Coordinates of C-alpha atoms in Angstrom, one line a residue:
M1369 CA 49.9 108.2 102.4
S1370 CA 50.5 104.8 104.1
T1371 CA 52.0 104.6 107.6
P1372 CA 55.8 104.3 107.3
L1373 CA 57.6 101.4 109.0
L1374 CA 59.9 103.8 110.7
E1375 CA 59.8 107.6 111.1
V1376 CA 62.7 109.5 112.6
N1377 CA 61.8 113.1 113.7
N1378 CA 64.4 115.8 114.6
L1379 CA 66.7 113.2 116.2
R1380 CA 69.6 114.7 118.2
V1381 CA 72.2 112.5 119.9
S1382 CA 75.2 113.7 121.8
F1383 CA 78.1 112.2 123.7
K1384 CA 79.2 113.7 127.0
M1385 CA 83.0 113.6 127.1
H1386 CA 85.6 115.1 129.4
A1387 CA 86.3 117.8 126.8
G1388 CA 82.7 118.7 126.4
E1389 CA 79.6 117.6 124.4
V1390 CA 80.0 115.9 121.0
Q1391 CA 76.9 116.7 118.9
A1392 CA 77.0 113.5 116.8
V1393 CA 73.5 113.7 115.3
R1394 CA 71.9 117.1 114.9
G1395 CA 68.3 117.2 113.9
V1396 CA 68.0 114.2 111.5
S1397 CA 64.5 113.4 110.1
F1398 CA 63.5 110.7 107.6
R1399 CA 61.0 108.0 107.0
L1400 CA 61.4 104.4 105.8
D1401 CA 58.5 102.7 104.1
K1402 CA 57.7 99.0 104.2
G1403 CA 59.7 96.9 101.8
E1404 CA 62.0 99.9 101.0
V1405 CA 65.8 100.0 100.8
L1406 CA 67.1 103.3 102.1
A1407 CA 70.9 104.1 101.9
I1408 CA 72.6 106.6 104.2
V1409 CA 75.9 107.8 102.8
G1410 CA 78.6 110.3 103.9
E1411 CA 82.2 110.6 105.1
S1412 CA 83.4 108.9 108.3
G1413 CA 82.2 110.9 111.2
S1414 CA 79.1 112.2 109.5
G1415 CA 76.7 110.5 112.0
K1416 CA 75.6 107.5 109.9
S1417 CA 76.4 104.7 112.3
V1418 CA 75.3 106.7 115.4
T1419 CA 71.9 107.2 113.7
A1420 CA 71.6 103.5 112.9
Q1421 CA 72.8 102.4 116.4
T1422 CA 70.4 104.8 118.0
I1423 CA 67.5 103.3 116.1
M1424 CA 68.5 100.0 117.7
R1425 CA 69.3 101.7 121.0
L1426 CA 72.8 100.3 120.9
T1427 CA 74.8 103.5 121.6
P1428 CA 76.4 103.2 125.1
T1429 CA 74.5 105.3 127.7
P1430 CA 76.4 107.0 129.2
P1431 CA 78.3 108.7 127.5
S1432 CA 75.6 109.0 124.7
Y1433 CA 72.1 110.3 125.3
I1434 CA 69.2 111.3 123.1
K1435 CA 68.8 115.1 123.5
E1436 CA 65.6 115.4 121.4
G1437 CA 63.4 113.8 118.8
S1438 CA 61.5 110.6 118.3
I1439 CA 61.9 107.3 116.4
V1440 CA 58.4 106.0 115.7
Y1441 CA 58.1 102.3 114.7
E1442 CA 55.0 101.2 112.8
G1443 CA 53.2 104.5 113.6
K1444 CA 52.7 103.7 117.3
T1445 CA 55.9 102.8 119.2
D1446 CA 58.5 105.5 120.1
I1447 CA 61.7 103.6 120.3
T1448 CA 63.3 106.4 122.4
K1449 CA 60.8 105.9 125.2
L1450 CA 61.3 102.1 125.6
S1451 CA 63.2 100.6 128.5
E1452 CA 66.1 98.3 128.0
S1453 CA 64.0 95.2 128.7
Q1454 CA 61.4 96.4 126.2
M1455 CA 64.1 97.0 123.6
G1456 CA 65.3 93.5 124.2
K1457 CA 62.0 92.2 122.8
V1458 CA 62.3 94.5 119.8
R1459 CA 65.9 93.7 118.8
G1460 CA 66.1 90.5 116.8
A1461 CA 62.4 90.0 116.7
E1462 CA 61.4 93.3 115.0
M1463 CA 64.8 94.7 114.0
G1464 CA 68.0 93.0 113.0
M1465 CA 71.5 94.5 112.5
I1466 CA 74.5 93.5 110.4
F1467 CA 77.7 95.1 111.8
Q1468 CA 80.9 96.2 110.0
D1469 CA 83.3 93.5 111.1
P1470 CA 81.9 90.0 111.6
M1471 CA 85.1 88.7 113.3
T1472 CA 84.6 91.1 116.2
S1473 CA 80.8 90.7 116.3
L1474 CA 80.6 86.9 116.4
N1475 CA 81.3 85.0 119.6
P1476 CA 84.5 83.0 119.1
T1477 CA 83.5 80.4 121.8
M1478 CA 80.2 79.4 120.2
T1479 CA 79.5 77.5 116.9
V1480 CA 77.8 79.6 114.3
G1481 CA 74.8 77.3 114.5
M1482 CA 74.3 78.0 118.2
Q1483 CA 74.8 81.8 117.6
I1484 CA 72.0 81.8 114.9
A1485 CA 69.8 79.6 117.1
E1486 CA 70.3 81.8 120.2
G1487 CA 68.0 84.6 119.0
I1488 CA 65.4 82.1 117.7
R1489 CA 65.2 80.3 121.0
K1490 CA 64.9 83.6 122.9
H1491 CA 62.1 85.1 120.8
E1492 CA 60.2 82.1 119.5
K1493 CA 60.7 79.6 122.3
L1494 CA 61.7 76.8 120.0
S1495 CA 63.7 73.7 121.1
K1496 CA 67.4 73.5 120.4
S1497 CA 67.0 71.0 117.6
A1498 CA 64.2 73.1 115.9
A1499 CA 66.3 76.2 116.2
L1500 CA 69.3 74.5 114.7
A1501 CA 67.1 73.3 111.8
R1502 CA 66.0 76.9 111.3
A1503 CA 69.7 77.9 111.3
I1504 CA 70.4 75.5 108.5
E1505 CA 67.5 77.0 106.5
L1506 CA 68.8 80.5 107.1
L1507 CA 72.3 79.6 106.0
K1508 CA 70.8 78.2 102.8
L1509 CA 68.9 81.4 102.3
V1510 CA 72.1 83.5 102.5
G1511 CA 73.9 81.1 100.0
M1512 CA 76.2 79.3 102.4
S1513 CA 77.7 76.1 101.0
N1514 CA 77.2 72.9 103.1
P1515 CA 75.0 74.5 105.8
E1516 CA 74.6 71.2 107.6
G1517 CA 78.3 71.1 108.3
R1518 CA 78.8 74.8 108.8
I1519 CA 76.5 75.1 111.8
H1520 CA 79.1 73.0 113.8
Q1521 CA 82.0 75.3 112.9
Y1522 CA 83.4 78.3 114.9
P1523 CA 83.9 81.7 113.4
H1524 CA 87.7 81.4 113.0
E1525 CA 87.1 78.4 110.7
L1526 CA 85.2 80.4 108.2
S1527 CA 86.3 83.0 105.6
G1528 CA 85.4 86.6 105.8
G1529 CA 82.6 86.3 103.3
M1530 CA 81.2 83.2 105.2
R1531 CA 81.3 85.1 108.5
Q1532 CA 79.3 88.0 106.9
R1533 CA 76.7 85.5 105.6
V1534 CA 76.4 84.2 109.2
M1535 CA 75.9 87.7 110.4
I1536 CA 73.1 88.2 107.9
A1537 CA 71.5 84.9 108.9
I1538 CA 71.6 86.0 112.6
A1539 CA 70.0 89.3 111.7
L1540 CA 67.2 87.5 109.7
A1541 CA 66.7 84.7 112.3
C1542 CA 63.3 85.9 113.6
H1543 CA 62.0 87.4 110.4
P1544 CA 62.5 91.1 111.4
K1545 CA 60.6 93.8 109.5
L1546 CA 63.7 96.1 109.5
L1547 CA 67.3 95.2 108.7
I1548 CA 70.0 97.7 109.4
A1549 CA 73.3 97.0 107.5
D1550 CA 76.2 99.1 108.9
E1551 CA 78.8 99.0 106.1
P1552 CA 78.4 95.3 105.7
T1553 CA 81.1 95.0 103.0
T1554 CA 83.8 97.2 104.4
A1555 CA 86.2 94.4 105.6
L1556 CA 85.7 92.2 102.4
D1557 CA 87.5 92.1 99.1
V1558 CA 85.6 93.3 96.0
T1559 CA 84.6 89.9 94.8
I1560 CA 83.1 88.9 98.1
Q1561 CA 81.5 92.4 98.4
A1562 CA 79.6 91.7 95.2
Q1563 CA 78.5 88.3 96.5
I1564 CA 77.2 89.8 99.8
M1565 CA 75.3 92.5 98.0
D1566 CA 73.7 89.8 95.8
V1567 CA 72.7 88.0 98.9
M1568 CA 71.2 91.1 100.5
R1569 CA 69.3 91.9 97.3
D1570 CA 68.0 88.3 97.0
V1571 CA 67.0 88.2 100.7
Q1572 CA 65.1 91.5 100.4
E1573 CA 63.2 90.4 97.4
K1574 CA 62.3 87.0 99.0
T1575 CA 61.3 88.4 102.4
G1576 CA 60.2 91.9 101.8
T1577 CA 62.3 93.2 104.7
S1578 CA 62.9 96.9 104.8
I1579 CA 66.6 97.8 104.8
I1580 CA 68.7 100.7 106.0
L1581 CA 72.1 100.5 104.3
I1582 CA 74.9 102.5 105.9
T1583 CA 77.8 103.0 103.5
H1584 CA 80.2 105.3 101.9
D1585 CA 80.3 103.3 98.6
L1586 CA 78.1 105.0 96.0
G1587 CA 78.4 101.9 93.7
V1588 CA 76.7 99.8 96.4
V1589 CA 74.0 102.4 96.8
A1590 CA 73.3 102.4 93.0
E1591 CA 72.9 98.6 93.0
L1592 CA 70.6 98.2 96.0
A1593 CA 68.9 101.4 97.2
Q1594 CA 65.6 103.1 96.2
R1595 CA 66.1 106.2 98.3
V1596 CA 69.3 107.9 99.5
I1597 CA 70.1 110.2 102.4
V1598 CA 73.4 112.1 102.3
M1599 CA 74.7 113.0 105.8
Y1600 CA 77.3 115.6 106.7
A1601 CA 78.3 116.8 110.2
G1602 CA 75.5 115.0 111.9
Q1603 CA 72.8 116.5 109.6
V1604 CA 70.9 115.4 106.5
A1605 CA 72.5 117.4 103.7
E1606 CA 70.3 116.0 101.0
Q1607 CA 67.7 113.2 100.6
G1608 CA 65.7 111.9 97.7
S1609 CA 65.1 109.0 95.4
L1610 CA 68.1 107.2 93.8
H1611 CA 67.3 109.0 90.6
D1612 CA 67.2 112.4 92.4
I1613 CA 70.6 112.0 94.0
F1614 CA 72.5 110.6 91.0
Y1615 CA 70.8 112.6 88.3
N1616 CA 69.6 115.8 90.0
P1617 CA 71.8 116.4 93.0
R1618 CA 71.3 119.8 94.6
H1619 CA 73.9 120.1 97.4
P1620 CA 77.6 120.8 96.8
Y1621 CA 78.6 118.0 99.2
T1622 CA 76.7 115.5 97.1
W1623 CA 78.4 116.9 94.0
G1624 CA 81.8 116.3 95.7
L1625 CA 80.9 112.7 96.6
L1626 CA 79.8 112.0 93.1
Q1627 CA 82.9 113.5 91.6
S1628 CA 85.0 111.2 93.7
V1629 CA 83.6 108.1 92.1
P1630 CA 85.5 106.5 89.2
R1631 CA 83.7 106.8 85.9
L1632 CA 83.5 103.9 83.5
D1633 CA 81.2 105.5 81.0
S1634 CA 83.3 108.6 80.1
D1635 CA 86.0 109.1 77.5
K1636 CA 87.4 112.0 79.5
K1637 CA 90.8 111.3 81.2
S1638 CA 90.8 113.2 84.5
E1639 CA 92.1 112.6 88.0
L1640 CA 89.6 111.7 90.7
S1641 CA 88.7 114.8 92.7
S1642 CA 88.5 115.0 96.5
I1643 CA 86.7 117.4 98.8
P1644 CA 89.3 119.8 100.3
G1645 CA 89.4 120.4 104.0
T1646 CA 88.1 118.4 106.9
P1647 CA 84.7 118.0 108.5
P1648 CA 83.8 120.5 111.4
D1649 CA 84.5 119.9 115.0
L1650 CA 81.3 118.6 116.5
Y1651 CA 82.4 119.7 119.9
A1652 CA 81.5 123.2 118.6
P1653 CA 79.6 123.0 115.4
P1654 CA 79.5 126.2 113.2
K1655 CA 76.5 128.5 113.5
G1656 CA 76.1 128.6 109.7
C1657 CA 76.2 125.8 107.1
A1658 CA 78.5 123.1 108.4
F1659 CA 79.8 122.5 104.8
A1660 CA 80.5 126.2 104.1
P1661 CA 84.3 126.2 105.0
R1662 CA 84.8 123.5 102.4
C1663 CA 82.4 124.7 99.8
P1664 CA 83.6 126.6 96.7
Y1665 CA 80.2 128.2 96.3
A1666 CA 79.8 129.5 99.9
M1667 CA 78.2 132.9 100.4
K1668 CA 78.1 135.2 103.4
V1669 CA 74.7 133.8 104.3
C1670 CA 76.1 130.3 104.5
M1671 CA 78.7 131.4 107.1
D1672 CA 76.1 133.2 109.3
N1673 CA 72.9 131.1 108.9
D1674 CA 72.2 127.4 109.0
P1675 CA 70.1 126.7 105.9
P1676 CA 66.7 125.0 106.1
Q1677 CA 65.7 121.9 104.1
F1678 CA 64.7 123.3 100.7
E1679 CA 62.1 121.2 98.7
I1680 CA 63.2 120.3 95.2
D1681 CA 60.2 119.6 93.0
G1682 CA 58.2 118.4 96.1
P1683 CA 58.8 117.1 99.6
A1684 CA 60.4 113.8 98.6
H1685 CA 63.6 115.5 97.5
T1686 CA 65.2 118.1 99.8
A1687 CA 68.6 119.8 100.1
K1688 CA 70.0 121.8 103.0
C1689 CA 71.8 124.4 100.9
W1690 CA 71.2 128.2 100.3
L1691 CA 71.9 127.7 96.6
N1692 CA 68.4 126.4 96.4
H1693 CA 66.9 129.6 97.6
P1694 CA 64.9 131.5 94.9
D1695 CA 67.2 134.5 95.3
A1696 CA 70.5 132.6 95.2
P1697 CA 72.9 133.0 92.2
K1698 CA 72.8 130.3 89.6
V1699 CA 75.8 128.0 89.5
D1700 CA 76.8 125.3 87.1
R1701 CA 77.1 121.9 88.7
P1702 CA 80.6 120.5 88.2
I1703 CA 79.5 117.0 87.5
E1704 CA 78.0 114.9 84.7
T1705 CA 74.9 113.8 86.5
G1706 CA 74.0 110.2 86.4
G1707 CA 77.5 108.9 85.8
A1708 CA 78.0 107.4 89.2
A1709 CA 74.9 105.2 88.8
N1710 CA 76.8 103.3 86.2
V1711 CA 79.8 102.3 88.4

């Protein structure tokens, strides 16, 4: 097996607050191969964004701190051990990030051209004119109209979709090997969302950049990702290929997420379902399965013992649920598998 671009091993991240310790990420492990698109999905508060920001070392310290685990880049560099000055050389050059809201992420006092050129000049030591020329090329790459004129505009002069294209251009400025997109379409209307996803797909195909896509939109996942991680309460509930998650899901939480997606390929008239209850308090996580209080299939063992990652037809597809134990009772999945992939 080839060396992965990124390997996260037993990552645990907490926040020290006045009320106690918030265990935001609790033992997350996964790998990202070169040229792969990996989606991380889950409800708000599941630990998706904290995981992504920790990879970039962008969580504020304090109050956050890495309790345990490693983030190994290209098989040799442990991101968790780098100093801030060392990380400054990695961010932008090796890894880029697209944030949720471009209006709050872009500098309102600088033209978009100078914001794109800033990272290029820092990492590649180009002149101002050469960096601006590269900025124009990047804006063309992300499908911006009139890039020669746009580089002289300020963020408030652009639409939401244009600002997000600028954010993608900034993230790609120094040809990073890894691009992390943290809910890049959340603040956009559905038409612009589709355009931005087309841009990301086109960029990935042209550059071969590996992408970690953080989202709660399973429709976006079906369009772009090759592998999927489902997170719940700071842990990996299930992970596998796109086909595994949509056609053979093995965790009740994954079933609930799929049931909440509108179906366009079914004649059945039914209301969209939702997962009852609320996520657990991560100040004091439960000792058993975190999803057990909301799970209609919960057993006594679920309440008392945290399940391991059970392999489903091999190590590439795992699910953290006692229903996958050989001695567990058989249950009928409450979903028509594969339907969400057609949204």
